[in-house]
CSV table of C-alpha atoms in Angstrom, one decimal:
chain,number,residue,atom,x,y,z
I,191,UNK,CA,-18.8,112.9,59.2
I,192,UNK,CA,-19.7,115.2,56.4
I,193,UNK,CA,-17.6,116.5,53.9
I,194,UNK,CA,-18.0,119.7,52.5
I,195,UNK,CA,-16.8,120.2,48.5
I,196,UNK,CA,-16.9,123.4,46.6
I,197,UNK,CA,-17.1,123.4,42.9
I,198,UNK,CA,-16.6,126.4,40.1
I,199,UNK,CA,-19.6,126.3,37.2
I,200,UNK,CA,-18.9,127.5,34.0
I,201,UNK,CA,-22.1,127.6,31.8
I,202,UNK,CA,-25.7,128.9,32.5
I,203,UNK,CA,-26.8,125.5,32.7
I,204,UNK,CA,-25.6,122.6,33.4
I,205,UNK,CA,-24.7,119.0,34.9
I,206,UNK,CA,-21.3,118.1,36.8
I,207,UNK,CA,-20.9,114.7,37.5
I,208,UNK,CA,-20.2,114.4,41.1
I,209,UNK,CA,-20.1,110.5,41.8
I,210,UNK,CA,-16.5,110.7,42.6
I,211,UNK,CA,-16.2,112.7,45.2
I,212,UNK,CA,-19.5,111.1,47.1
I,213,UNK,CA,-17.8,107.5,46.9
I,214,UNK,CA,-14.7,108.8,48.3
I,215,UNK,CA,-16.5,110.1,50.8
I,216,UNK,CA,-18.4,106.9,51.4
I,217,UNK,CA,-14.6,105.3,51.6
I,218,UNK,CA,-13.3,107.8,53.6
I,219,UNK,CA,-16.6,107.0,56.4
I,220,UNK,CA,-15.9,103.6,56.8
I,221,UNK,CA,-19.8,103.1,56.9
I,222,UNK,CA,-20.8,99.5,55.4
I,223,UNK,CA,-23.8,99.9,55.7
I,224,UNK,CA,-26.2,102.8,55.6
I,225,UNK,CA,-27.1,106.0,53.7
I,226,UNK,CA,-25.4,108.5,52.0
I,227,UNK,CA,-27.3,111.9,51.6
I,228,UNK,CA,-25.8,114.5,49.0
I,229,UNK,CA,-27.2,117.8,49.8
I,230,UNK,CA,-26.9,121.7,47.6
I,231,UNK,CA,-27.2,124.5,50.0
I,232,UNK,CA,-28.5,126.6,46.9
I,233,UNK,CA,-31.6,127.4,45.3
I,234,UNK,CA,-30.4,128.3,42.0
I,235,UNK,CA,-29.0,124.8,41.7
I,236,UNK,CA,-29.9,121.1,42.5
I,237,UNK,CA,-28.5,117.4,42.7
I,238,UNK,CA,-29.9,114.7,40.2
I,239,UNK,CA,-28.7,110.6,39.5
I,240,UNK,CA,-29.1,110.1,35.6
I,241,UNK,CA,-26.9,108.7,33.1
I,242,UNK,CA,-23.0,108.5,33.2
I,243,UNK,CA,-22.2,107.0,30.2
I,244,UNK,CA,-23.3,109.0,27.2
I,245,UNK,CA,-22.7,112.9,27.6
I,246,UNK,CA,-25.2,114.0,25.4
I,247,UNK,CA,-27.7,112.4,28.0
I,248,UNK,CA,-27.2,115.5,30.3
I,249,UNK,CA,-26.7,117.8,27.5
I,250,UNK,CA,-30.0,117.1,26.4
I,251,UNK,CA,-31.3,117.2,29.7
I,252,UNK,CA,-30.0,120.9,30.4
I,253,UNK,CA,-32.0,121.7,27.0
I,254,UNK,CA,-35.4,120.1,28.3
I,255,UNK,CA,-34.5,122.1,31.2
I,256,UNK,CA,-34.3,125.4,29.4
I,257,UNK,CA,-37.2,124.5,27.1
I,258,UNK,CA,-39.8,123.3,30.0
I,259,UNK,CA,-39.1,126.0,32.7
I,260,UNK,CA,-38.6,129.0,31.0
I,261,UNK,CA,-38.3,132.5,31.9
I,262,UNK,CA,-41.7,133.9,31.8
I,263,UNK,CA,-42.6,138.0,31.5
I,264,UNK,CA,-44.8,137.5,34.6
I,265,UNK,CA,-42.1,136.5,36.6
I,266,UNK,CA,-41.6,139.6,39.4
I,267,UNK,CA,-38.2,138.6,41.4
I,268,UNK,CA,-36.2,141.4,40.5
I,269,UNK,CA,-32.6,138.8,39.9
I,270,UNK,CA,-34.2,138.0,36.8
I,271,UNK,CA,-33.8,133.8,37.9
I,272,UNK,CA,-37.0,132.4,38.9
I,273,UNK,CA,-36.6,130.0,36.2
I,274,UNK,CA,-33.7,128.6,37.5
I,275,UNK,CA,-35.6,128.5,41.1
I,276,UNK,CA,-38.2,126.4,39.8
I,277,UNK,CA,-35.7,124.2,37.9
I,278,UNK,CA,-34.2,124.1,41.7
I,279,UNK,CA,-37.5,122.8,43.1
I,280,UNK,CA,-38.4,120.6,40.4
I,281,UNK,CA,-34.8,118.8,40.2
I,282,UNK,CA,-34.5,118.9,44.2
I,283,UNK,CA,-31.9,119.9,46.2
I,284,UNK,CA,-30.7,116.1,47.8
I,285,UNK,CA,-30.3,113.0,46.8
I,286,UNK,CA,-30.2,109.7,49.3
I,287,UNK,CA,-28.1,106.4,48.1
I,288,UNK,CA,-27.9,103.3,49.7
I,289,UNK,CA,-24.7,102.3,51.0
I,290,UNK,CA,-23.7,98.6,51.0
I,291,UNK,CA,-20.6,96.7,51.4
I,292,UNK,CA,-19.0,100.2,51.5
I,293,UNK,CA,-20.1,101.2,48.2
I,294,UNK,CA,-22.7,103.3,46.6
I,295,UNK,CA,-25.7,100.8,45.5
I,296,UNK,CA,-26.1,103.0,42.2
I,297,UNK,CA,-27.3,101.0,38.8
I,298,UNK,CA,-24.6,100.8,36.1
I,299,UNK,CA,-25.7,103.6,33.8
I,300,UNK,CA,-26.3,106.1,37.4
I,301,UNK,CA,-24.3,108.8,38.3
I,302,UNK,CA,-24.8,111.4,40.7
I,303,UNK,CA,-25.0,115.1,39.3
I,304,UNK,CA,-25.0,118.9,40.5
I,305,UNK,CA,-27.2,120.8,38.4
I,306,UNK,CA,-26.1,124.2,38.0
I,307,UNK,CA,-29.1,126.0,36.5
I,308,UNK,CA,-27.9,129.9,36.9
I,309,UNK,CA,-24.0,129.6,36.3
I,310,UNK,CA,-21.3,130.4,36.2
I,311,UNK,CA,-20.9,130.5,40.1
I,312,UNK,CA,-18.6,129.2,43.1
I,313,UNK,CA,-21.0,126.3,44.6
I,314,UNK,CA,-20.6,124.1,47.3
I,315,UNK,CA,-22.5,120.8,48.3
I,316,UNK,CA,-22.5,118.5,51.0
I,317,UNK,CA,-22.5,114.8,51.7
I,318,UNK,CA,-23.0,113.0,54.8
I,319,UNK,CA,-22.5,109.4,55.2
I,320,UNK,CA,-25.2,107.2,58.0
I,321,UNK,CA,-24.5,104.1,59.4
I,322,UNK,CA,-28.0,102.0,59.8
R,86,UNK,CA,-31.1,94.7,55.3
R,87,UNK,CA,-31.8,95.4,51.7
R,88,UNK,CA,-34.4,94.0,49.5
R,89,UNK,CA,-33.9,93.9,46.4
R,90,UNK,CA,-37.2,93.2,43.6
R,91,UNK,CA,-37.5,92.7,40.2
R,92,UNK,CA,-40.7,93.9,37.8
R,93,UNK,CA,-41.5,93.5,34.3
R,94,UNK,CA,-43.0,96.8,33.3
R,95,UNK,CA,-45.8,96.2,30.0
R,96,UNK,CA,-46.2,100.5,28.9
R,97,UNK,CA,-43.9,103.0,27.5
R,98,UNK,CA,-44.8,105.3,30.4
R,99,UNK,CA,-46.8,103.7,33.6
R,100,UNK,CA,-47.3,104.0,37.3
R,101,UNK,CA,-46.8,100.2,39.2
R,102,UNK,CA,-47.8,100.6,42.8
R,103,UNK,CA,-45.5,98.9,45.0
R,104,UNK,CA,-46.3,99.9,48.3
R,105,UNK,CA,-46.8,96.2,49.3
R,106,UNK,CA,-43.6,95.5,48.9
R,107,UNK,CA,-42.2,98.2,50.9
R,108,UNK,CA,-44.9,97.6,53.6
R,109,UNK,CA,-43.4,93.5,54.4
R,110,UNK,CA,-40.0,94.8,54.0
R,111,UNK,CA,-40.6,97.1,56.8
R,112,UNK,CA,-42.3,94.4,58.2
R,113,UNK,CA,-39.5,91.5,57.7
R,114,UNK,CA,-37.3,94.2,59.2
R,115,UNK,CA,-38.5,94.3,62.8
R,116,UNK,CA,-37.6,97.8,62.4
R,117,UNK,CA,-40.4,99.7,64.7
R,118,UNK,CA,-38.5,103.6,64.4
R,119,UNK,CA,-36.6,104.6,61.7
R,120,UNK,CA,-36.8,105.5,57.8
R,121,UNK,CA,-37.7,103.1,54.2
R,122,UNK,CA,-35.9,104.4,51.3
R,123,UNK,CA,-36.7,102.9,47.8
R,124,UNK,CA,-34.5,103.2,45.7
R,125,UNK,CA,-34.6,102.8,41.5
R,126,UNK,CA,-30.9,102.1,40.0
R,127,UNK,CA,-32.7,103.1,36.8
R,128,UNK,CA,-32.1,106.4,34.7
R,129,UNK,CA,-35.2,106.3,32.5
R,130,UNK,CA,-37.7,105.5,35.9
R,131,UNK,CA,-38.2,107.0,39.0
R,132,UNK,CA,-39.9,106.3,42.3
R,133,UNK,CA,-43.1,108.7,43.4
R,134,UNK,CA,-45.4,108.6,46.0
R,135,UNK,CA,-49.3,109.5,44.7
R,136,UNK,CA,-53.0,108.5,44.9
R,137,UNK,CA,-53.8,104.9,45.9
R,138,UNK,CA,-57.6,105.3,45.0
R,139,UNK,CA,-58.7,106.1,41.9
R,140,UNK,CA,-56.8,104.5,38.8
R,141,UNK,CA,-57.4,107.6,36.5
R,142,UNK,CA,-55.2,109.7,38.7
R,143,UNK,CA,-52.3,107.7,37.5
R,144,UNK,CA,-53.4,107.3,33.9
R,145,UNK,CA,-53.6,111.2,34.1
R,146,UNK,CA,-50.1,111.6,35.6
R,147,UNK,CA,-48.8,109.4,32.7
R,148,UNK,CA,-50.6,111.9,30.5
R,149,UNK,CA,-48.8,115.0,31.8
R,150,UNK,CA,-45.6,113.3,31.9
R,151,UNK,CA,-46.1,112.7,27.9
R,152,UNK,CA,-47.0,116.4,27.3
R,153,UNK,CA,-44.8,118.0,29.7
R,154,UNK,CA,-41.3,116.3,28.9
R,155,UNK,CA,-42.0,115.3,25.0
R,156,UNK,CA,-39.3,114.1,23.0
R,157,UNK,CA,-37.9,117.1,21.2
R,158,UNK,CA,-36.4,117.7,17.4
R,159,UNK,CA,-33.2,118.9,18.9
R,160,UNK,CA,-32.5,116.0,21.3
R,161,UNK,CA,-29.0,114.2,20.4
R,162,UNK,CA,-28.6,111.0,22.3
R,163,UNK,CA,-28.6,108.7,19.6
R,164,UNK,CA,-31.3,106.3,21.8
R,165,UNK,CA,-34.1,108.6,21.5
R,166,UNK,CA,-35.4,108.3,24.6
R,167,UNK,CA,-33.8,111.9,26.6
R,168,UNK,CA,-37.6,112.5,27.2
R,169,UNK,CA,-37.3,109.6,29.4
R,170,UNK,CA,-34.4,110.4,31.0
R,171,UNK,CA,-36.0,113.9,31.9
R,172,UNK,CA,-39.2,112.6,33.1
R,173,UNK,CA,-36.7,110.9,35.2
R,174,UNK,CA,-35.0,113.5,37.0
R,175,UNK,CA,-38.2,115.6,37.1
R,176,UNK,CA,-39.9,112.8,38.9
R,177,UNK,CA,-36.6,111.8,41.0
R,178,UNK,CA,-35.0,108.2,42.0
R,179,UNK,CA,-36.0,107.6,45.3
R,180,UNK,CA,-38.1,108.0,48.3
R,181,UNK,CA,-38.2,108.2,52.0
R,182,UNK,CA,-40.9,107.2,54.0
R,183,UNK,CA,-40.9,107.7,57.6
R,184,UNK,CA,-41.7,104.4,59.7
R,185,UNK,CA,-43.2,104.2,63.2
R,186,UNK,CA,-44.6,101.8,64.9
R,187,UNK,CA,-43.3,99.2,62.5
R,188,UNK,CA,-45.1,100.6,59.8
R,189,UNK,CA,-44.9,103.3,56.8
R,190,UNK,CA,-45.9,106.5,57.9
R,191,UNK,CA,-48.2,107.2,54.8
R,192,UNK,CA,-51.3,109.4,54.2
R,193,UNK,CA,-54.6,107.6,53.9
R,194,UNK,CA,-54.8,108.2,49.7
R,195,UNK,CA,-51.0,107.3,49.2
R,196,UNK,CA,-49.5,104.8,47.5
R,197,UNK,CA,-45.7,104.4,46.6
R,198,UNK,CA,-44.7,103.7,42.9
R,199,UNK,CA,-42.3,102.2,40.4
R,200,UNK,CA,-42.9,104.5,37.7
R,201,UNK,CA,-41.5,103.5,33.9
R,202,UNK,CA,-41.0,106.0,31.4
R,203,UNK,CA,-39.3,103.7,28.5
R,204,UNK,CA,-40.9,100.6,29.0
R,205,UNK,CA,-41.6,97.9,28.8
R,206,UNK,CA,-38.6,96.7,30.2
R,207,UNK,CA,-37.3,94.0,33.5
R,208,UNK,CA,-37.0,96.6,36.0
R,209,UNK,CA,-35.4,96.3,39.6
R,210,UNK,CA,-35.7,98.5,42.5
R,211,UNK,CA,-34.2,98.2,46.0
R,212,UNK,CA,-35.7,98.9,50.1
R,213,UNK,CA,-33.6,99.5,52.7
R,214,UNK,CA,-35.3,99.8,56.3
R,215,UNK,CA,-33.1,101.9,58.5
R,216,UNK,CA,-33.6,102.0,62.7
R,217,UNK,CA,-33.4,105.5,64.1
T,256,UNK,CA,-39.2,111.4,67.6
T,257,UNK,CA,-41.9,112.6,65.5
T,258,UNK,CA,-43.7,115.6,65.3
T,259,UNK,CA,-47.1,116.6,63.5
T,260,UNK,CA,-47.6,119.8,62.4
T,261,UNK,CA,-51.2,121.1,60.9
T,262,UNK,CA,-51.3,124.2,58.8
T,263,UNK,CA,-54.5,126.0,57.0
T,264,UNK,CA,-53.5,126.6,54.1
T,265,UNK,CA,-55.8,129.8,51.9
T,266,UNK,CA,-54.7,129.7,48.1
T,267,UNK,CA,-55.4,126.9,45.7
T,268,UNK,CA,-51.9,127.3,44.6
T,269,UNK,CA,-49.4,128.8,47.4
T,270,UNK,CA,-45.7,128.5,49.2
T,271,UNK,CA,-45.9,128.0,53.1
T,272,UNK,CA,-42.4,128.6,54.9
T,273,UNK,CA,-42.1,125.8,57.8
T,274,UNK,CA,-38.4,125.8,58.5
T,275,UNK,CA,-39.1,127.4,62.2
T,276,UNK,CA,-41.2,124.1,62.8
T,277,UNK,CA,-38.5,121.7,61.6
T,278,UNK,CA,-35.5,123.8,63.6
T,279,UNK,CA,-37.8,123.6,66.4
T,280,UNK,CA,-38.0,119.9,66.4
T,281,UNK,CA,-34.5,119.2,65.9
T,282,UNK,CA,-33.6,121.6,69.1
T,283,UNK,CA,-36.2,119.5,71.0
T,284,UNK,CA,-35.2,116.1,70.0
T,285,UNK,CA,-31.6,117.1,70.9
T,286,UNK,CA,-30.0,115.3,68.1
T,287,UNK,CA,-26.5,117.0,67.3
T,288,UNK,CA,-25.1,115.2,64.4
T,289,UNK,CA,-28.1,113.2,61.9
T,290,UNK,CA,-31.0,114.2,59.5
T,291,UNK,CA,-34.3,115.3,59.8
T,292,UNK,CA,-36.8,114.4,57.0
T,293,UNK,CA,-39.6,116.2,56.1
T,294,UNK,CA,-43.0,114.6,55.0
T,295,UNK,CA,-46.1,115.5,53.7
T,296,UNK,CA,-48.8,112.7,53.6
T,297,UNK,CA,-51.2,114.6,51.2
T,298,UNK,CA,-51.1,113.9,47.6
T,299,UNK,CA,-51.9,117.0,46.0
T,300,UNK,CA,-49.1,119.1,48.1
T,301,UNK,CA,-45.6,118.6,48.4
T,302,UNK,CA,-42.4,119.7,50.5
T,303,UNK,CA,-39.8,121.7,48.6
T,304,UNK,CA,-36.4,124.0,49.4
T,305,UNK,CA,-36.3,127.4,47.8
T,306,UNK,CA,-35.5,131.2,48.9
T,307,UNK,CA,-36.4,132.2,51.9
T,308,UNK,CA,-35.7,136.4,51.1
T,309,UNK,CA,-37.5,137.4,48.8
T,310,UNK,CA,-41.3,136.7,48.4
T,311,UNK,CA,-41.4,137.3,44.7
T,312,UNK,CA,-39.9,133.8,44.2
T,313,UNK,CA,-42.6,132.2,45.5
T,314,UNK,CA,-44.7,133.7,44.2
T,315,UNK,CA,-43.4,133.3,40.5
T,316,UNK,CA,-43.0,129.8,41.5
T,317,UNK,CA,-46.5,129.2,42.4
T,318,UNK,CA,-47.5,131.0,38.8
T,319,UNK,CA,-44.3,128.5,37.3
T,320,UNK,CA,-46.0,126.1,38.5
T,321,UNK,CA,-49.6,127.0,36.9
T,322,UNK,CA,-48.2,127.5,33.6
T,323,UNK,CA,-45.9,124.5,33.7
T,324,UNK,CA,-48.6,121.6,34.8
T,325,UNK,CA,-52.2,122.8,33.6
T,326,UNK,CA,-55.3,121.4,34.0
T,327,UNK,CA,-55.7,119.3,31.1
T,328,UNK,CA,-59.0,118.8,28.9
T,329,UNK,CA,-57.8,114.7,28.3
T,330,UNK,CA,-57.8,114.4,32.5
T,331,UNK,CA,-60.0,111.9,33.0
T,332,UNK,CA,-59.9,111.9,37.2
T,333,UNK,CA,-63.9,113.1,37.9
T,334,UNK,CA,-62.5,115.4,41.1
T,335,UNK,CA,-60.7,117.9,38.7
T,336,UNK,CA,-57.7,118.3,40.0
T,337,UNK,CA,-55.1,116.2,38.4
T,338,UNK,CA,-52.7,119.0,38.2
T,339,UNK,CA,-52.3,119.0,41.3
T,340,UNK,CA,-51.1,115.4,41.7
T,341,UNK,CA,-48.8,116.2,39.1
T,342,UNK,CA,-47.7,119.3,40.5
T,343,UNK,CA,-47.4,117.2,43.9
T,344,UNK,CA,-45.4,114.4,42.0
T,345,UNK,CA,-42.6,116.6,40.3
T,346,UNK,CA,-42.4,118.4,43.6
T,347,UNK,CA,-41.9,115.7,45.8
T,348,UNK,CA,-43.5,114.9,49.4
T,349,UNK,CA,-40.2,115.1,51.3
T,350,UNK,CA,-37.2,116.4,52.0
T,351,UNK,CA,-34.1,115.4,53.6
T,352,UNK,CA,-31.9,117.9,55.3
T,353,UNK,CA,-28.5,117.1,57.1
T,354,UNK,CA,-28.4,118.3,61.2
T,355,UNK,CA,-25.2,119.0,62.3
T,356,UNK,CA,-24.1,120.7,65.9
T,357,UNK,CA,-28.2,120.5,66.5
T,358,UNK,CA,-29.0,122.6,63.8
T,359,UNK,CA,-30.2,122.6,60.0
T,360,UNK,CA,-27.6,122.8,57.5
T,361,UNK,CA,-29.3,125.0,54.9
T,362,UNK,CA,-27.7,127.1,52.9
T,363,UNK,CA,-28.5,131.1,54.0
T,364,UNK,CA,-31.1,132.0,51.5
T,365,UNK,CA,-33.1,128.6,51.8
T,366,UNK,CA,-36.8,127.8,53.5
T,367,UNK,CA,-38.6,124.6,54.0
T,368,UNK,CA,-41.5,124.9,52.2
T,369,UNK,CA,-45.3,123.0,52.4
T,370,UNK,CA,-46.5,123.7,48.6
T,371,UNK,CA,-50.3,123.7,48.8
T,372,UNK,CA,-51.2,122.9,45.0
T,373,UNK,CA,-55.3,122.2,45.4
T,374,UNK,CA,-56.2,124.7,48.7
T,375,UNK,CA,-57.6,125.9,50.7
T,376,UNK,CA,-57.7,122.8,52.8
T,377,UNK,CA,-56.2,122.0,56.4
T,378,UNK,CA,-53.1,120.0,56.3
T,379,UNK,CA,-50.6,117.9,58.2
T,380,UNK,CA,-47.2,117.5,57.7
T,381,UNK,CA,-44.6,115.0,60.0
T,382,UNK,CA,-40.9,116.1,61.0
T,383,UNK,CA,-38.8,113.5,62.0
T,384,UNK,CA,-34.9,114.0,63.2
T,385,UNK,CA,-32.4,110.8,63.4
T,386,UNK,CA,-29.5,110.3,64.9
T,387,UNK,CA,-26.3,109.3,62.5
């Protein structure tokens, strides 16, 4: 009932896209109808829907990321990565989709995303799959 | 099970309160227990929960969205709108609201909304009432 | 099925950790395998995930969270305290976490989190655990 996947990041920051493995899991389920809940046990890290199609959408997006939560001199966590815990809380660490008909109800341009945002690191998320 | 509703939004970046609709699509449900997730299959929107009351809380809210996630000189997606997209991860695409009783479990001073950030545009979102 | 929690909260700005309430309500509603969602009906707080170890992060957090949304001199809501819906917006007022085997699934270094952003004030916040 939930699948557990495990990823390797390679930069600082940045977005993998992650749709795949949440559909198959959706297939795998044989849930028509319901919810499924993508979840990053993390706090350095977070899971997002934005665009799929163009990749300088989430290129961008890991530069607004690095430009609006900086690393501050009054930070006092001694890891040096509170900026990447508040891009953690501000990004969130779930997302819920819809499921109908056995599919993701995602818009054309979504795709589902982990945000690595203090890379690189061996990461792992989780997705469950709810019939209702 | 799902309802799905279309909007035309008439600002760049603006707050539309749909909490009505949510509210009869719990009711149409004849779900009394369970969860209401709204959904927004957008990439450039997002789906908030925020004061019902005063109008200028969500004129201000549109305000800090402006000077928080600007456009920025070194953005590359050739549509210029990745401010948009970030204002839409920041703010997320969905929410879940708990329901008992047959109704949405909401504070007295909040309000659910569709919330454009690269308007106008025809805009869809989606409910789905789930028993539990 | 649902349980209401009040805090006092003594900052105007501060990180509460309420995981022990939410793995107490999930042992009590003796749901093995589901969710359990998270909700705060307050408008100027929100519910986040984020280290549960070290205080330091929270606390750098909270002061992210000054620096990043400010009040702002164009705020045009008379109580003042517009930053705090904002703050409260890009937080989020829930979370989802998945149950499994009657018990959170968080990852070892995360906390559930009620994030006063306009306190001191007393506040509520609702658990509810479903079955899936």
């Amino acid at each position: 009932m939930i699948k557990t996947v495990h990823i390797k990041t390679k930069e600082q920051t940045a977005f993998y896209n992650i749709t795949s493995y949440v559909r198959q899991a959706v297939i795998e389920s044989g849930v028509n109808e319901g919810i499924a809940v993508v979840f990053c046990p993390h706090t350095t890290a977070g899971i997002t829907i934005n665009e799929n199609a163009d990749p300088d959408v989430v290129c961008d997006l890991s530069l607004a990321l690095n430009k609006t939560f900086p690393d501050r001199p009054q930070f006092r966590h001694a890891e040096g990565n509170s900026h990447a815990h508040m891009k953690s809380t501000c990004i969130g660490c779930s997302e819920t989709v819809i499921v109908s008909d056995n599919r993701l109800l995602l818009g054309t341009w979504q795709g589902i995303y982990f945000v690595e945002c203090d890379g690189p690191r061996d990461r792992t998320f989780y997705i469950k799959v709810m019939r209702g």
